[in-house]
PDB file of C-alpha atoms in Angstrom:
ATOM      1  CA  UNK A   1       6.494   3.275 -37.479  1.00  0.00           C
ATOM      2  CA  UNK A   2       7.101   4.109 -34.002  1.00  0.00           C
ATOM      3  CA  UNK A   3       4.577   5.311 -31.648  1.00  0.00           C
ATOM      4  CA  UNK A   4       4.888   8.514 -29.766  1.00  0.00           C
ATOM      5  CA  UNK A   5       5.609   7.730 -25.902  1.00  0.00           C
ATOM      6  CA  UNK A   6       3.378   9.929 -23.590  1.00  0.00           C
ATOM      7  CA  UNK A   7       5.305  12.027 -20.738  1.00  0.00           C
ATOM      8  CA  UNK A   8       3.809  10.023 -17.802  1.00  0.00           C
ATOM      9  CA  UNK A   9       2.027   7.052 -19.678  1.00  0.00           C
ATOM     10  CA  UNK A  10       3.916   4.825 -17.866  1.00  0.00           C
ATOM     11  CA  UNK A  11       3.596   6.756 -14.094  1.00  0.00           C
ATOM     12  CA  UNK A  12      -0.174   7.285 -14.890  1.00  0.00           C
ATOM     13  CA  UNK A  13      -1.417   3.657 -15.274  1.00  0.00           C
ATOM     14  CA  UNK A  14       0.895   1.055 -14.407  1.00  0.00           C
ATOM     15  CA  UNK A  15       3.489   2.427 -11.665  1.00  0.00           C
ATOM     16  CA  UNK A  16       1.667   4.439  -9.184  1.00  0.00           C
ATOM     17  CA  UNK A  17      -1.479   2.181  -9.936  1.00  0.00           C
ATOM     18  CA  UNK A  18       0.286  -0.591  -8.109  1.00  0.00           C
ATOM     19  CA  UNK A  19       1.515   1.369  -5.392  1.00  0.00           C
ATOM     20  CA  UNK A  20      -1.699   2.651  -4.601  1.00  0.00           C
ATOM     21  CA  UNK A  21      -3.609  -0.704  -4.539  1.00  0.00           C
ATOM     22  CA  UNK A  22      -1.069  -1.599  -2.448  1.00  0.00           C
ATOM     23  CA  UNK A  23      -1.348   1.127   0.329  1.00  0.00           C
ATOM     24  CA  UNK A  24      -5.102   1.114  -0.007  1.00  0.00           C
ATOM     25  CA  UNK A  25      -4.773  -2.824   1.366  1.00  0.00           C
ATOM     26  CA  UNK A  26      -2.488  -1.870   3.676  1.00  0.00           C
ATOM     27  CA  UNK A  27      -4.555   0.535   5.230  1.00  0.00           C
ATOM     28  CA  UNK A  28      -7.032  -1.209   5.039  1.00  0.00           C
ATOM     29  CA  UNK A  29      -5.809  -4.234   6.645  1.00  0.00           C
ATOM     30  CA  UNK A  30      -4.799  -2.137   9.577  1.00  0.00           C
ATOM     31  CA  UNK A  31      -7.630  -0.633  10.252  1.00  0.00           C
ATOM     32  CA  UNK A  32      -9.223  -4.442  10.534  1.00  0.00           C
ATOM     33  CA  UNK A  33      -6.303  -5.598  13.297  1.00  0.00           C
ATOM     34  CA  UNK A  34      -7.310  -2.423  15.070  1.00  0.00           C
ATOM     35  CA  UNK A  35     -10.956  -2.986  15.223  1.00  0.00           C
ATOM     36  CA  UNK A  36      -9.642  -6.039  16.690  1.00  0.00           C
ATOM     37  CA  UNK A  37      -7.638  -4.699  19.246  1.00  0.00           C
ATOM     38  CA  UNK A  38     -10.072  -2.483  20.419  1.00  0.00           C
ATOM     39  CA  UNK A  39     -12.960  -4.487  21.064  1.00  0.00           C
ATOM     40  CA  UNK A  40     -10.701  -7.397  22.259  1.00  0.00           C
ATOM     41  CA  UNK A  41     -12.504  -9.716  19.778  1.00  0.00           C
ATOM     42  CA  UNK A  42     -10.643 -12.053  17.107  1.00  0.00           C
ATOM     43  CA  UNK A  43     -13.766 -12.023  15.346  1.00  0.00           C
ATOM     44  CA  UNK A  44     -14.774  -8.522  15.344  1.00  0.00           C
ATOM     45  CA  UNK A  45     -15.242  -7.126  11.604  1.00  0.00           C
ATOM     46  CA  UNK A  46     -17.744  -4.243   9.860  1.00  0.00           C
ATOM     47  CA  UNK A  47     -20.658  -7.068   8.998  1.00  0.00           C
ATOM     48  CA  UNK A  48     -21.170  -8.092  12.842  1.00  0.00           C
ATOM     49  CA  UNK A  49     -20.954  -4.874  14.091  1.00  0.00           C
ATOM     50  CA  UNK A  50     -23.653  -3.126  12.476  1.00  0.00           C
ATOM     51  CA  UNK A  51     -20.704  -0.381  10.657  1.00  0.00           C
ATOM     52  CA  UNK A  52     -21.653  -2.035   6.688  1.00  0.00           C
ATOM     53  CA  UNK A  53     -25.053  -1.820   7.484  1.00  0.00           C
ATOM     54  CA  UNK A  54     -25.330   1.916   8.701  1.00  0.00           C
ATOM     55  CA  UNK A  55     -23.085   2.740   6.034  1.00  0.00           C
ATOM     56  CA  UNK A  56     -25.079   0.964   3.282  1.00  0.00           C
ATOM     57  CA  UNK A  57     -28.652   2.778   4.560  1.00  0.00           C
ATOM     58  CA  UNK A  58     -27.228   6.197   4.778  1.00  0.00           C
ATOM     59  CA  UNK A  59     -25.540   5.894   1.256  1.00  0.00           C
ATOM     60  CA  UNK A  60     -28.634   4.655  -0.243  1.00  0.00           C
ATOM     61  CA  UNK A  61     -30.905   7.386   1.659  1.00  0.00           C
ATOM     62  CA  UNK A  62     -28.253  10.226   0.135  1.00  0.00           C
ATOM     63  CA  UNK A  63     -28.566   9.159  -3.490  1.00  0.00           C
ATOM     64  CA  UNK A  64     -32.392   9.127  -2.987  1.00  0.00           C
ATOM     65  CA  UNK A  65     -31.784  12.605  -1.633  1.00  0.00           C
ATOM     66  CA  UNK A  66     -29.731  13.096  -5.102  1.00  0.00           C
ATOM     67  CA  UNK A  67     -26.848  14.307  -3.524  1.00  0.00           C
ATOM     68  CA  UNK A  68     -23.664  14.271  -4.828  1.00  0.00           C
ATOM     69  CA  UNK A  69     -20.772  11.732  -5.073  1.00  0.00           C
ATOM     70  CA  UNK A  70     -18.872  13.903  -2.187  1.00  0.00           C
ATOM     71  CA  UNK A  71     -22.335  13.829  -0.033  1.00  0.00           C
ATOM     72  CA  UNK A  72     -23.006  10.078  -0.480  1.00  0.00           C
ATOM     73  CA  UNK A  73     -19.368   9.094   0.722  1.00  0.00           C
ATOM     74  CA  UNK A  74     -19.590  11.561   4.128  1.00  0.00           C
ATOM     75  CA  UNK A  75     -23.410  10.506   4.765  1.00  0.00           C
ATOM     76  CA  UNK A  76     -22.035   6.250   4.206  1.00  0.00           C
ATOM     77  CA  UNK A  77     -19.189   7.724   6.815  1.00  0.00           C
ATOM     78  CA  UNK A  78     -21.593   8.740   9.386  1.00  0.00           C
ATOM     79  CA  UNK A  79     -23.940   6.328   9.214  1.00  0.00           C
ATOM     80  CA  UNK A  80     -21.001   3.728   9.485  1.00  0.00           C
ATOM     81  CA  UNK A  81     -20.010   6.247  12.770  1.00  0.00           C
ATOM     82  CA  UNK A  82     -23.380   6.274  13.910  1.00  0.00           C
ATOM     83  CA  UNK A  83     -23.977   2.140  13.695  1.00  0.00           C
ATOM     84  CA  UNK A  84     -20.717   2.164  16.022  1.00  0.00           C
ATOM     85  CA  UNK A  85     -22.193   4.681  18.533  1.00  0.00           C
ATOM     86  CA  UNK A  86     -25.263   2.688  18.755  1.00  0.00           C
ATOM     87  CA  UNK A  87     -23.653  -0.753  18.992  1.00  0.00           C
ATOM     88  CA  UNK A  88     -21.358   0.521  21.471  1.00  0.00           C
ATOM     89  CA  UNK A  89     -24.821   2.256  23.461  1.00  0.00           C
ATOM     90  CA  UNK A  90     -26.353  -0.599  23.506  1.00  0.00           C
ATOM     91  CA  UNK A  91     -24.190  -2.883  25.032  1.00  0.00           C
ATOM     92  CA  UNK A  92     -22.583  -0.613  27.260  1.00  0.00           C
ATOM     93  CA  UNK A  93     -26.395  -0.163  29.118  1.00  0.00           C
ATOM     94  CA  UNK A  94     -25.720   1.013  32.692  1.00  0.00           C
ATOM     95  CA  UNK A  95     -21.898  -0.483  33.098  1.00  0.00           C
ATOM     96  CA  UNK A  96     -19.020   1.394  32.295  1.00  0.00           C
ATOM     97  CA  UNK A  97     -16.340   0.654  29.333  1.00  0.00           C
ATOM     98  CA  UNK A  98     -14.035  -0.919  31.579  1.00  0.00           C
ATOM     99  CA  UNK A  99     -13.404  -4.440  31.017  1.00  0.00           C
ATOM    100  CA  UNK A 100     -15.226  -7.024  33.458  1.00  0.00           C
ATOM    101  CA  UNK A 101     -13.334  -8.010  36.273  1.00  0.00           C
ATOM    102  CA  UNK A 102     -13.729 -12.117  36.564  1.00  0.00           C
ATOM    103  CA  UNK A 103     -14.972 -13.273  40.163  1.00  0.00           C
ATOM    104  CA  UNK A 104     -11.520 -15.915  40.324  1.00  0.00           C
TER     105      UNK A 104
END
């Protein structure tokens, strides 16, 4: 007995599957190198900065909240945006964003 073959059983789960994974890492991988860049730090990444953490407490205080899946992913985004804004506050204090000139 043969089984029936699905139009797009194949596209569904295995093809595009892979090719999705595979941009997701991608992107995400640049988005790493250009945290990197930015801040002019080899060891820069989301866990020293503060960005997990804001995101983290914002999710958590949106499914308290009971919002939706939609409304838990934008409130995780700005609390990961407002982390950043606070790091970058904070350090900047009275100086300006320009790098430090050294006194050689």
């Amino acid at each position: 007995m043969r089984r029936k073959k699905f139009a797009g059983s194949r596209s569904t789960c295995g093809y595009r599957a892979h090719w999705t994974a595979f941009g997701v890492g991608g992107l995400l991988a640049v988005a790493g190198v250009l945290m990197q860049v930015l801040l002019r730090n080899p060891l820069a990444e989301p866990y020293i900065l503060g960005t997990s953490g804001g995101a983290a407490v914002a999710a958590l205080f949106a499914m308290t909240l009971g919002l939706g899946a939609v409304l838990v992913d934008a409130a995780a985004f700005a609390g990961a945006l407002g982390a950043n804004l606070l790091v970058f506050a904070i350090a900047q204090g009275s100086g300006s964003w320009a790098p430090a000139d050294c006194c050689c």
